[in-house]
PDB file of C-alpha atoms in Angstrom:
ATOM      1  CA  UNK A  30       0.121   0.278  -0.072  1.00 51.00           C
ATOM      2  CA  UNK A  31       1.498   3.582  -1.067  1.00 61.00           C
ATOM      3  CA  UNK A  32       0.168   6.880  -0.057  1.00 92.00           C
ATOM      4  CA  UNK A  33      -1.390   8.245   2.270  1.00 95.00           C
ATOM      5  CA  UNK A  34      -3.888   6.239   4.190  1.00 96.00           C
ATOM      6  CA  UNK A  35      -7.146   7.238   6.439  1.00 97.00           C
ATOM      7  CA  UNK A  36      -9.307   5.144   8.437  1.00 97.00           C
ATOM      8  CA  UNK A  37     -11.630   5.679   8.863  1.00 97.00           C
ATOM      9  CA  UNK A  38     -13.083   6.638   5.622  1.00 95.00           C
ATOM     10  CA  UNK A  39     -16.973   7.816   7.408  1.00 96.00           C
ATOM     11  CA  UNK A  40     -17.851   8.236  11.110  1.00 97.00           C
ATOM     12  CA  UNK A  41     -20.836   9.640  12.557  1.00 96.00           C
ATOM     13  CA  UNK A  42     -20.550  10.447  15.894  1.00 94.00           C
ATOM     14  CA  UNK A  43     -22.828  11.800  19.172  1.00 93.00           C
ATOM     15  CA  UNK A  44     -21.686  14.894  20.759  1.00 91.00           C
ATOM     16  CA  UNK A  45     -20.882  12.848  23.875  1.00 90.00           C
ATOM     17  CA  UNK A  46     -18.931  10.039  21.908  1.00 91.00           C
ATOM     18  CA  UNK A  47     -14.853   9.368  22.170  1.00 95.00           C
ATOM     19  CA  UNK A  48     -13.187   8.456  18.907  1.00 96.00           C
ATOM     20  CA  UNK A  49     -10.042   8.725  16.765  1.00 97.00           C
ATOM     21  CA  UNK A  50      -9.387   9.126  13.556  1.00 98.00           C
ATOM     22  CA  UNK A  51      -6.113   7.478  12.010  1.00 98.00           C
ATOM     23  CA  UNK A  52      -3.543   8.131   9.169  1.00 98.00           C
ATOM     24  CA  UNK A  53      -0.532   6.328   8.022  1.00 97.00           C
ATOM     25  CA  UNK A  54       1.824   7.427   5.484  1.00 96.00           C
ATOM     26  CA  UNK A  55       3.785   5.110   3.563  1.00 93.00           C
ATOM     27  CA  UNK A  56       5.877   7.636   1.752  1.00 92.00           C
ATOM     28  CA  UNK A  57       8.704   8.315   3.963  1.00 90.00           C
ATOM     29  CA  UNK A  58       8.020  11.536   4.792  1.00 90.00           C
ATOM     30  CA  UNK A  59       8.858  13.751   8.100  1.00 89.00           C
ATOM     31  CA  UNK A  60       6.235  16.272   8.454  1.00 89.00           C
ATOM     32  CA  UNK A  61       2.163  15.378   8.662  1.00 92.00           C
ATOM     33  CA  UNK A  62      -0.688  17.600   9.017  1.00 92.00           C
ATOM     34  CA  UNK A  63      -4.258  17.917   9.578  1.00 94.00           C
ATOM     35  CA  UNK A  64      -6.925  19.894   7.919  1.00 94.00           C
ATOM     36  CA  UNK A  65     -10.327  20.645   8.318  1.00 95.00           C
ATOM     37  CA  UNK A  66     -12.516  21.249   5.392  1.00 94.00           C
ATOM     38  CA  UNK A  67     -16.160  22.476   5.110  1.00 92.00           C
ATOM     39  CA  UNK A  68     -18.696  23.885   3.095  1.00 84.00           C
ATOM     40  CA  UNK A  69     -18.606  27.367   4.353  1.00 77.00           C
ATOM     41  CA  UNK A  70     -14.533  27.340   5.060  1.00 82.00           C
ATOM     42  CA  UNK A  71     -11.442  27.475   2.716  1.00 82.00           C
ATOM     43  CA  UNK A  72      -9.097  24.100   3.842  1.00 89.00           C
ATOM     44  CA  UNK A  73      -8.042  24.974   7.772  1.00 90.00           C
ATOM     45  CA  UNK A  74      -4.096  23.879   8.869  1.00 89.00           C
ATOM     46  CA  UNK A  75      -5.356  22.567  12.144  1.00 92.00           C
ATOM     47  CA  UNK A  76      -1.948  20.655  13.229  1.00 92.00           C
ATOM     48  CA  UNK A  77       1.571  20.428  12.138  1.00 90.00           C
ATOM     49  CA  UNK A  78       4.032  17.934  13.303  1.00 90.00           C
ATOM     50  CA  UNK A  79       7.535  17.693  12.131  1.00 84.00           C
ATOM     51  CA  UNK A  80      10.476  14.965  12.827  1.00 78.00           C
ATOM     52  CA  UNK A  81       6.964  13.745  15.801  1.00 78.00           C
ATOM     53  CA  UNK A  82       7.207  17.143  17.180  1.00 79.00           C
ATOM     54  CA  UNK A  83       3.955  19.411  16.921  1.00 79.00           C
ATOM     55  CA  UNK A  84       5.149  22.549  15.261  1.00 76.00           C
ATOM     56  CA  UNK A  85       1.901  24.473  15.010  1.00 71.00           C
ATOM     57  CA  UNK A  86      -1.317  24.619  16.337  1.00 72.00           C
ATOM     58  CA  UNK A  87      -4.075  27.172  15.064  1.00 70.00           C
ATOM     59  CA  UNK A  88      -5.985  27.779  17.959  1.00 83.00           C
ATOM     60  CA  UNK A  89      -7.937  24.140  17.504  1.00 92.00           C
ATOM     61  CA  UNK A  90     -10.561  24.069  20.810  1.00 93.00           C
ATOM     62  CA  UNK A  91      -8.892  21.451  22.832  1.00 93.00           C
ATOM     63  CA  UNK A  92     -12.006  18.720  22.401  1.00 95.00           C
ATOM     64  CA  UNK A  93      -9.292  18.062  19.010  1.00 96.00           C
ATOM     65  CA  UNK A  94      -6.243  16.547  20.153  1.00 95.00           C
ATOM     66  CA  UNK A  95      -3.250  15.592  17.994  1.00 95.00           C
ATOM     67  CA  UNK A  96      -1.185  12.304  18.771  1.00 95.00           C
ATOM     68  CA  UNK A  97       2.151  11.545  16.245  1.00 94.00           C
ATOM     69  CA  UNK A  98       3.393   8.535  17.861  1.00 94.00           C
ATOM     70  CA  UNK A  99       6.613   8.201  14.868  1.00 93.00           C
ATOM     71  CA  UNK A 100       6.425   9.999  11.646  1.00 90.00           C
ATOM     72  CA  UNK A 101       4.034   7.393   9.757  1.00 95.00           C
ATOM     73  CA  UNK A 102       1.361   7.876  12.084  1.00 96.00           C
ATOM     74  CA  UNK A 103      -0.926  10.670  12.897  1.00 96.00           C
ATOM     75  CA  UNK A 104      -4.162  10.304  15.305  1.00 97.00           C
ATOM     76  CA  UNK A 105      -6.341  12.765  15.883  1.00 97.00           C
ATOM     77  CA  UNK A 106      -8.402  12.583  18.969  1.00 97.00           C
ATOM     78  CA  UNK A 107     -12.426  13.628  19.355  1.00 97.00           C
ATOM     79  CA  UNK A 108     -14.016  14.006  22.157  1.00 94.00           C
ATOM     80  CA  UNK A 109     -17.235  16.066  23.042  1.00 94.00           C
ATOM     81  CA  UNK A 110     -17.749  17.516  19.554  1.00 95.00           C
ATOM     82  CA  UNK A 111     -20.522  19.779  18.555  1.00 95.00           C
ATOM     83  CA  UNK A 112     -22.307  20.073  15.444  1.00 94.00           C
ATOM     84  CA  UNK A 113     -20.433  22.301  13.489  1.00 93.00           C
ATOM     85  CA  UNK A 114     -17.685  19.830  13.681  1.00 96.00           C
ATOM     86  CA  UNK A 115     -18.742  18.179  10.780  1.00 96.00           C
ATOM     87  CA  UNK A 116     -16.658  18.146   8.188  1.00 96.00           C
ATOM     88  CA  UNK A 117     -13.642  16.421   6.271  1.00 95.00           C
ATOM     89  CA  UNK A 118     -10.638  15.503   7.718  1.00 97.00           C
ATOM     90  CA  UNK A 119      -8.027  15.364   5.690  1.00 95.00           C
ATOM     91  CA  UNK A 120      -4.364  14.196   6.495  1.00 96.00           C
ATOM     92  CA  UNK A 121      -1.438  15.191   4.630  1.00 93.00           C
ATOM     93  CA  UNK A 122       2.028  14.161   4.638  1.00 92.00           C
ATOM     94  CA  UNK A 123       5.283  15.792   3.396  1.00 89.00           C
ATOM     95  CA  UNK A 124       9.292  16.134   3.410  1.00 86.00           C
ATOM     96  CA  UNK A 125      10.894  18.954   4.637  1.00 76.00           C
ATOM     97  CA  UNK A 126      14.563  19.176   3.556  1.00 66.00           C
ATOM     98  CA  UNK A 127      15.237  23.201   3.759  1.00 57.00           C
ATOM     99  CA  UNK A 128      14.709  25.183   0.744  1.00 51.00           C
ATOM    100  CA  UNK A 129      13.191  21.841  -1.512  1.00 55.00           C
ATOM    101  CA  UNK A 130       9.957  22.710  -2.492  1.00 55.00           C
ATOM    102  CA  UNK A 131       8.120  18.948  -1.910  1.00 74.00           C
ATOM    103  CA  UNK A 132       4.237  19.511  -2.134  1.00 83.00           C
ATOM    104  CA  UNK A 133       1.792  17.804   0.722  1.00 88.00           C
ATOM    105  CA  UNK A 134       0.424  14.528  -0.622  1.00 91.00           C
ATOM    106  CA  UNK A 135      -3.397  14.247   1.068  1.00 93.00           C
ATOM    107  CA  UNK A 136      -5.249  11.108   2.309  1.00 95.00           C
ATOM    108  CA  UNK A 137      -9.070  10.440   0.982  1.00 94.00           C
ATOM    109  CA  UNK A 138     -10.280  11.921   3.627  1.00 95.00           C
ATOM    110  CA  UNK A 139     -12.705  11.175   6.661  1.00 96.00           C
ATOM    111  CA  UNK A 140     -16.282  12.086   6.765  1.00 96.00           C
ATOM    112  CA  UNK A 141     -17.143  13.079   9.758  1.00 97.00           C
ATOM    113  CA  UNK A 142     -20.759  13.799  10.752  1.00 96.00           C
ATOM    114  CA  UNK A 143     -21.864  14.404  14.835  1.00 96.00           C
ATOM    115  CA  UNK A 144     -25.191  14.215  15.478  1.00 94.00           C
TER     116      UNK A 144
ATOM    117  CA  UNK C   5      -1.079  35.996   8.969  1.00 79.00           C
ATOM    118  CA  UNK C   6      -0.730  34.215   5.571  1.00 84.00           C
ATOM    119  CA  UNK C   7      -3.829  35.190   3.792  1.00 90.00           C
ATOM    120  CA  UNK C   8      -4.531  33.677   0.222  1.00 94.00           C
ATOM    121  CA  UNK C   9      -7.049  35.001  -2.219  1.00 95.00           C
ATOM    122  CA  UNK C  10      -8.539  32.825  -5.076  1.00 96.00           C
ATOM    123  CA  UNK C  11     -10.430  34.340  -8.082  1.00 96.00           C
ATOM    124  CA  UNK C  12     -13.209  33.298  -9.620  1.00 95.00           C
ATOM    125  CA  UNK C  13     -14.687  30.889  -6.791  1.00 93.00           C
ATOM    126  CA  UNK C  14     -16.800  30.163  -9.482  1.00 93.00           C
ATOM    127  CA  UNK C  15     -15.876  29.580 -13.587  1.00 93.00           C
ATOM    128  CA  UNK C  16     -18.152  27.853 -15.890  1.00 94.00           C
ATOM    129  CA  UNK C  17     -16.619  27.495 -19.467  1.00 92.00           C
ATOM    130  CA  UNK C  18     -17.679  26.102 -22.578  1.00 94.00           C
ATOM    131  CA  UNK C  19     -15.381  23.269 -24.278  1.00 96.00           C
ATOM    132  CA  UNK C  20     -12.336  24.668 -26.103  1.00 96.00           C
ATOM    133  CA  UNK C  21     -12.029  28.394 -24.414  1.00 96.00           C
ATOM    134  CA  UNK C  22      -9.383  29.674 -22.488  1.00 97.00           C
ATOM    135  CA  UNK C  23      -9.114  30.720 -18.731  1.00 95.00           C
ATOM    136  CA  UNK C  24      -7.340  32.207 -16.046  1.00 97.00           C
ATOM    137  CA  UNK C  25      -7.393  31.311 -12.712  1.00 98.00           C
ATOM    138  CA  UNK C  26      -5.374  34.436 -10.035  1.00 98.00           C
ATOM    139  CA  UNK C  27      -4.140  33.859  -6.617  1.00 97.00           C
ATOM    140  CA  UNK C  28      -3.178  36.191  -4.395  1.00 97.00           C
ATOM    141  CA  UNK C  29      -1.145  35.857  -1.201  1.00 96.00           C
ATOM    142  CA  UNK C  30      -0.481  38.292   1.617  1.00 94.00           C
ATOM    143  CA  UNK C  31       3.452  37.586   2.395  1.00 88.00           C
ATOM    144  CA  UNK C  32       6.582  36.274   1.049  1.00 85.00           C
ATOM    145  CA  UNK C  33       6.720  32.795   0.658  1.00 82.00           C
ATOM    146  CA  UNK C  34       9.266  30.931  -1.476  1.00 77.00           C
ATOM    147  CA  UNK C  35       7.046  28.393  -2.335  1.00 86.00           C
ATOM    148  CA  UNK C  36       3.520  27.509  -4.329  1.00 93.00           C
ATOM    149  CA  UNK C  37       1.254  24.962  -4.944  1.00 94.00           C
ATOM    150  CA  UNK C  38      -1.489  23.725  -6.885  1.00 96.00           C
ATOM    151  CA  UNK C  39      -4.254  21.374  -6.450  1.00 96.00           C
ATOM    152  CA  UNK C  40      -7.262  19.494  -8.338  1.00 97.00           C
ATOM    153  CA  UNK C  41     -10.315  18.143  -6.036  1.00 95.00           C
ATOM    154  CA  UNK C  42     -12.820  16.438  -7.544  1.00 94.00           C
ATOM    155  CA  UNK C  43     -16.128  16.127  -5.662  1.00 88.00           C
ATOM    156  CA  UNK C  44     -15.659  13.145  -2.765  1.00 83.00           C
ATOM    157  CA  UNK C  45     -12.101  13.056  -3.324  1.00 88.00           C
ATOM    158  CA  UNK C  46      -8.829  14.359  -1.995  1.00 90.00           C
ATOM    159  CA  UNK C  47      -6.654  16.207  -3.430  1.00 93.00           C
ATOM    160  CA  UNK C  48      -4.125  15.605  -5.983  1.00 93.00           C
ATOM    161  CA  UNK C  49      -0.811  18.210  -6.657  1.00 92.00           C
ATOM    162  CA  UNK C  50      -0.629  19.622  -9.824  1.00 96.00           C
ATOM    163  CA  UNK C  51       2.326  22.112  -9.275  1.00 95.00           C
ATOM    164  CA  UNK C  52       4.941  23.596  -7.293  1.00 92.00           C
ATOM    165  CA  UNK C  53       6.355  26.838  -8.208  1.00 93.00           C
ATOM    166  CA  UNK C  54       9.300  27.795  -6.081  1.00 87.00           C
ATOM    167  CA  UNK C  55      10.965  31.086  -7.915  1.00 85.00           C
ATOM    168  CA  UNK C  56      10.210  34.248  -9.477  1.00 86.00           C
ATOM    169  CA  UNK C  57       9.067  33.714 -13.186  1.00 88.00           C
ATOM    170  CA  UNK C  58       8.996  29.990 -12.702  1.00 91.00           C
ATOM    171  CA  UNK C  59       6.248  28.539 -15.156  1.00 94.00           C
ATOM    172  CA  UNK C  60       5.341  24.917 -15.345  1.00 95.00           C
ATOM    173  CA  UNK C  61       3.006  23.321 -17.888  1.00 97.00           C
ATOM    174  CA  UNK C  62       1.046  19.840 -17.779  1.00 95.00           C
ATOM    175  CA  UNK C  63      -1.583  19.200 -20.599  1.00 96.00           C
ATOM    176  CA  UNK C  64      -3.715  21.872 -20.887  1.00 97.00           C
ATOM    177  CA  UNK C  65      -3.118  23.839 -17.590  1.00 98.00           C
ATOM    178  CA  UNK C  66      -0.129  25.863 -17.507  1.00 98.00           C
ATOM    179  CA  UNK C  67       1.080  27.392 -13.615  1.00 98.00           C
ATOM    180  CA  UNK C  68       2.924  30.669 -13.272  1.00 97.00           C
ATOM    181  CA  UNK C  69       4.278  32.454  -9.821  1.00 95.00           C
ATOM    182  CA  UNK C  70       5.302  36.081  -9.516  1.00 94.00           C
ATOM    183  CA  UNK C  71       6.549  36.406  -6.076  1.00 92.00           C
ATOM    184  CA  UNK C  72       7.564  40.293  -6.756  1.00 92.00           C
ATOM    185  CA  UNK C  73       3.665  40.489  -7.323  1.00 94.00           C
ATOM    186  CA  UNK C  74       2.891  37.863  -4.865  1.00 95.00           C
ATOM    187  CA  UNK C  75       0.973  36.013  -7.568  1.00 96.00           C
ATOM    188  CA  UNK C  76       0.228  33.017  -9.451  1.00 97.00           C
ATOM    189  CA  UNK C  77      -2.154  32.263 -12.185  1.00 98.00           C
ATOM    190  CA  UNK C  78      -3.219  29.059 -13.532  1.00 98.00           C
ATOM    191  CA  UNK C  79      -4.227  29.141 -17.483  1.00 98.00           C
ATOM    192  CA  UNK C  80      -6.654  26.929 -19.129  1.00 97.00           C
ATOM    193  CA  UNK C  81      -6.460  26.122 -22.583  1.00 97.00           C
ATOM    194  CA  UNK C  82      -8.963  24.862 -24.960  1.00 95.00           C
ATOM    195  CA  UNK C  83     -10.484  23.226 -21.505  1.00 95.00           C
ATOM    196  CA  UNK C  84     -12.533  20.030 -21.587  1.00 96.00           C
ATOM    197  CA  UNK C  85     -15.158  18.636 -19.644  1.00 95.00           C
ATOM    198  CA  UNK C  86     -12.577  16.133 -17.704  1.00 95.00           C
ATOM    199  CA  UNK C  87     -10.900  19.517 -16.191  1.00 97.00           C
ATOM    200  CA  UNK C  88     -14.088  20.032 -13.971  1.00 97.00           C
ATOM    201  CA  UNK C  89     -12.959  20.149 -10.276  1.00 97.00           C
ATOM    202  CA  UNK C  90     -12.053  22.393  -7.877  1.00 96.00           C
ATOM    203  CA  UNK C  91      -8.691  23.928  -8.077  1.00 97.00           C
ATOM    204  CA  UNK C  92      -7.045  25.023  -4.994  1.00 96.00           C
ATOM    205  CA  UNK C  93      -3.540  27.052  -4.577  1.00 96.00           C
ATOM    206  CA  UNK C  94      -1.825  26.923  -1.123  1.00 94.00           C
ATOM    207  CA  UNK C  95       1.121  29.104  -0.177  1.00 92.00           C
ATOM    208  CA  UNK C  96       3.900  28.348   2.846  1.00 84.00           C
ATOM    209  CA  UNK C  97       6.143  25.682   3.881  1.00 76.00           C
ATOM    210  CA  UNK C  98       4.590  23.257   6.862  1.00 70.00           C
ATOM    211  CA  UNK C  99       2.009  26.410   7.717  1.00 74.00           C
ATOM    212  CA  UNK C 100       1.198  25.868   4.519  1.00 83.00           C
ATOM    213  CA  UNK C 101      -2.471  27.994   3.781  1.00 89.00           C
ATOM    214  CA  UNK C 102      -5.033  27.309   0.816  1.00 92.00           C
ATOM    215  CA  UNK C 103      -6.693  29.629  -1.133  1.00 94.00           C
ATOM    216  CA  UNK C 104     -10.799  29.009  -1.044  1.00 93.00           C
ATOM    217  CA  UNK C 105     -10.661  27.450  -3.978  1.00 95.00           C
ATOM    218  CA  UNK C 106     -12.468  27.533  -7.934  1.00 96.00           C
ATOM    219  CA  UNK C 107     -15.166  25.609  -8.969  1.00 95.00           C
ATOM    220  CA  UNK C 108     -14.467  24.659 -12.448  1.00 96.00           C
ATOM    221  CA  UNK C 109     -16.920  23.477 -14.517  1.00 96.00           C
ATOM    222  CA  UNK C 110     -16.585  22.658 -18.025  1.00 96.00           C
ATOM    223  CA  UNK C 111     -19.498  22.462 -20.439  1.00 93.00           C
ATOM    224  CA  UNK C 112     -20.190  21.104 -23.831  1.00 86.00           C
TER     225      UNK C 112
END
C-alpha cells in the first residue's frame, strides 16, 4: 500500500462520544498535517507535526487532540464534539528538507458527522 | 498572518475556451502549490512553483509565479470536460495556507 491512508472514511458520532481518526503515510515523509475542510470555509490547517514534534496548533479547540507516535502515523482524538465540527478531515504528509519545495500528499479524508 | 485569495470562486466555461485563475497571497513565500480536487475525493498535486518567473505546464494547464507581485496564475487552454474540478492554490511550508478554491465547470 502506498501514499497516505486515512481510516475510517466515514464516521458518525454523538456529541458525547470519543473517537479517533487515523492516518498512515507510506512515503517516508518527515512531516504530517491535519486539515479541516468544511462547506463554509477554506481548507483550515489544524496541526502540523515535523519530526514527530508538534510545530503548529492553529487555535484549535481542545476537543481535538492530535497524537504523532512516529513519523508514519498520525491520530486525531475527538471528544465532546459539536455539530459544527462536522466536516471532511484530511491528513497530509510532506518531506521538509531545507529549500526543497516538495508538495504535500493528501489522504482520502474522513467524512465526520456529529449528531 | 498569511492570507491566500483566489478568484474567481466559481467558473463555468465552454469546452475549447481559455481562462485564467488567479491566486494572490499576502506575505512573502518561497513556494506555491496548485492542487486539484474532484468531488468526494482528496487533493491531487498539480504544480509546485519555487522561484520568481517559474512556469510549469502539464497538458492543458499552465501555472506561473510572480513572487514580486505575490501572484500566481493557472491558465487553462482549450478546456475539456475532464478538467471540471475544484482548483486550490496553497502557499507556505509547514504552515501551508490554502485559497478558498475555484470550482470549475466545463460545459460541452
